[in-house]
Amino acid sequence: MIRVQQEDFNVQSLYECLVEENKTGAVVMFVGLVRQFADLPKEQCSFELEHYPGMTEQNLSSIVTEAKGRWELLNVTVVHRVGTLSVDDQIVFVGVSSAHRAEAFQACDFIMDYLKSRAAFWKKENQGSDSKWVSANIRDEESLERW
């Protein structure tokens, strides 16, 4: 399942979608949160995410397809929020289930690394009356080299 949405998500219900009775040996999940990014009260900070509908989902689908080609996975769920988010809001969920833990851990890590660098999202930090678009992070690009 791949979803790009404005509304928040429920981790428990997404977890339940990953489990297949008598097959699942491991579920690995990552939940990303909006962190405090400025030296201001958190109420004065927000994070905006924009995307290109259709292209973003295609990017995410390609990343999941690549992961399924590398590891034996049962289910994969990616949910990414867009719109204006506040500090501590959930922003992304990546969940992977497999018969074995090593495959689930590796696939979840792979998907997050590629999502950070290759999915069509644009991010803007709002700090009080100032705002700035977030540039690509060199560490995110370097993380891809291990794959």
CSV table of C-alpha atoms in Angstrom, one decimal:
chain,number,residue,atom,x,y,z
A,1,MET,CA,0.0,0.0,0.0
A,2,ILE,CA,1.3,3.4,-0.9
A,3,ARG,CA,-0.5,6.6,0.1
A,4,VAL,CA,0.3,10.3,0.0
A,5,GLN,CA,-2.2,12.2,2.2
A,6,GLN,CA,-2.8,15.2,4.4
A,7,GLU,CA,-4.5,13.5,7.3
A,8,ASP,CA,-2.6,11.7,10.1
A,9,PHE,CA,-2.2,8.0,10.1
A,10,ASN,CA,-2.8,5.3,12.8
A,11,VAL,CA,0.3,3.2,13.3
A,12,GLN,CA,-1.6,0.3,14.8
A,13,SER,CA,-3.9,-0.1,11.9
A,14,LEU,CA,-1.0,0.1,9.4
A,15,TYR,CA,0.9,-2.6,11.4
A,16,GLU,CA,-2.2,-4.8,11.2
A,17,CYS,CA,-2.1,-4.5,7.4
A,18,LEU,CA,1.4,-5.8,7.3
A,19,VAL,CA,0.8,-9.1,9.2
A,20,GLU,CA,-0.1,-12.3,7.3
A,21,GLU,CA,-1.2,-15.1,9.6
A,22,ASN,CA,1.1,-18.1,9.7
A,23,LYS,CA,3.6,-16.4,7.4
A,24,THR,CA,5.0,-13.2,9.1
A,25,GLY,CA,8.1,-13.7,11.1
A,26,ALA,CA,9.1,-10.0,11.3
A,27,VAL,CA,7.6,-6.6,11.0
A,28,VAL,CA,9.9,-3.6,10.9
A,29,MET,CA,8.4,-0.1,11.0
A,30,PHE,CA,9.7,3.4,10.8
A,31,VAL,CA,7.7,6.4,11.8
A,32,GLY,CA,9.3,9.8,11.1
A,33,LEU,CA,8.2,12.9,13.1
A,34,VAL,CA,8.6,16.6,12.5
A,35,ARG,CA,11.4,17.7,14.8
A,36,GLN,CA,12.2,21.0,16.3
A,37,PHE,CA,14.3,22.8,13.7
A,38,ALA,CA,14.6,26.3,15.0
A,39,ASP,CA,15.5,28.0,18.3
A,40,LEU,CA,11.9,29.2,18.7
A,41,PRO,CA,8.9,27.9,20.6
A,42,LYS,CA,7.6,24.9,18.7
A,43,GLU,CA,4.3,26.6,18.3
A,44,GLN,CA,6.0,29.1,16.0
A,45,CYS,CA,7.5,26.4,13.8
A,46,SER,CA,5.8,24.5,11.0
A,47,PHE,CA,6.8,22.3,8.2
A,48,GLU,CA,5.2,22.3,4.7
A,49,LEU,CA,5.4,19.4,2.3
A,50,GLU,CA,4.4,19.7,-1.3
A,51,HIS,CA,4.4,17.0,-3.9
A,52,TYR,CA,3.6,16.4,-7.5
A,53,PRO,CA,0.5,14.1,-7.5
A,54,GLY,CA,1.0,11.1,-9.7
A,55,MET,CA,4.8,11.5,-9.9
A,56,THR,CA,5.3,11.1,-6.2
A,57,GLU,CA,3.3,7.9,-6.0
A,58,GLN,CA,5.2,6.6,-9.0
A,59,ASN,CA,8.5,7.4,-7.3
A,60,LEU,CA,7.4,5.5,-4.2
A,61,SER,CA,6.0,2.6,-6.2
A,62,SER,CA,9.4,2.2,-8.0
A,63,ILE,CA,11.3,2.3,-4.7
A,64,VAL,CA,9.0,-0.4,-3.2
A,65,THR,CA,9.3,-2.5,-6.4
A,66,GLU,CA,13.1,-2.3,-6.1
A,67,ALA,CA,12.9,-3.4,-2.5
A,68,LYS,CA,10.7,-6.4,-3.4
A,69,GLY,CA,13.2,-7.4,-6.0
A,70,ARG,CA,16.1,-7.4,-3.5
A,71,TRP,CA,14.4,-9.1,-0.5
A,72,GLU,CA,11.6,-11.6,0.0
A,73,LEU,CA,8.9,-9.5,1.5
A,74,LEU,CA,5.3,-10.2,2.3
A,75,ASN,CA,3.9,-6.7,2.5
A,76,VAL,CA,5.2,-3.1,2.3
A,77,THR,CA,3.3,0.0,3.4
A,78,VAL,CA,4.4,3.6,2.7
A,79,VAL,CA,2.4,6.5,3.9
A,80,HIS,CA,3.7,10.0,3.5
A,81,ARG,CA,1.9,13.1,4.6
A,82,VAL,CA,1.8,16.4,2.8
A,83,GLY,CA,0.5,19.9,3.7
A,84,THR,CA,1.4,21.9,6.8
A,85,LEU,CA,2.6,19.9,9.8
A,86,SER,CA,3.6,21.0,13.3
A,87,VAL,CA,6.6,19.9,15.5
A,88,ASP,CA,6.0,16.3,16.8
A,89,ASP,CA,3.5,15.5,14.0
A,90,GLN,CA,3.9,12.1,12.3
A,91,ILE,CA,5.2,12.7,8.7
A,92,VAL,CA,6.1,9.3,7.3
A,93,PHE,CA,5.4,5.6,7.9
A,94,VAL,CA,7.4,2.8,6.3
A,95,GLY,CA,6.5,-0.8,7.3
A,96,VAL,CA,7.8,-4.0,5.9
A,97,SER,CA,6.9,-7.6,6.8
A,98,SER,CA,8.9,-10.7,5.9
A,99,ALA,CA,9.4,-14.2,7.1
A,100,HIS,CA,12.8,-13.2,8.5
A,101,ARG,CA,14.0,-10.1,10.4
A,102,ALA,CA,17.2,-9.4,8.5
A,103,GLU,CA,15.2,-8.9,5.2
A,104,ALA,CA,12.6,-6.7,6.9
A,105,PHE,CA,15.2,-4.5,8.6
A,106,GLN,CA,17.3,-4.1,5.4
A,107,ALA,CA,14.2,-3.4,3.2
A,108,CYS,CA,12.8,-0.8,5.5
A,109,ASP,CA,16.2,1.0,5.7
A,110,PHE,CA,16.6,0.8,1.9
A,111,ILE,CA,13.1,2.3,1.4
A,112,MET,CA,13.7,5.1,3.8
A,113,ASP,CA,17.1,6.0,2.2
A,114,TYR,CA,15.6,6.1,-1.3
A,115,LEU,CA,12.4,7.9,-0.2
A,116,LYS,CA,14.6,10.7,1.4
A,117,SER,CA,16.5,11.2,-1.9
A,118,ARG,CA,14.3,10.1,-4.8
A,119,ALA,CA,10.7,10.8,-3.9
A,120,ALA,CA,9.2,14.0,-5.4
A,121,PHE,CA,8.6,16.0,-2.2
A,122,TRP,CA,9.5,19.6,-1.5
A,123,LYS,CA,9.9,20.8,2.0
A,124,LYS,CA,9.7,24.2,3.6
A,125,GLU,CA,10.5,25.2,7.1
A,126,ASN,CA,8.5,28.0,8.6
A,127,GLN,CA,10.1,29.7,11.5
A,128,GLY,CA,7.9,32.5,12.9
A,129,SER,CA,7.7,35.0,10.0
A,130,ASP,CA,10.6,33.5,8.1
A,131,SER,CA,10.5,30.5,5.8
A,132,LYS,CA,13.0,28.6,3.7
A,133,TRP,CA,12.9,25.6,1.3
A,134,VAL,CA,15.0,22.7,2.5
A,135,SER,CA,17.9,21.8,0.2
A,136,ALA,CA,19.0,18.3,-0.6
A,137,ASN,CA,21.0,16.8,2.2
A,138,ILE,CA,24.4,15.4,1.2
A,139,ARG,CA,24.2,12.7,4.0
A,140,ASP,CA,21.0,11.4,2.4
A,141,GLU,CA,22.8,11.0,-1.0
A,142,GLU,CA,25.8,9.3,0.7
A,143,SER,CA,23.4,6.8,2.4
A,144,LEU,CA,22.4,5.5,-1.1
A,145,GLU,CA,26.0,4.4,-1.8
A,146,ARG,CA,25.7,1.4,0.5
A,147,TRP,CA,22.9,0.0,-1.6
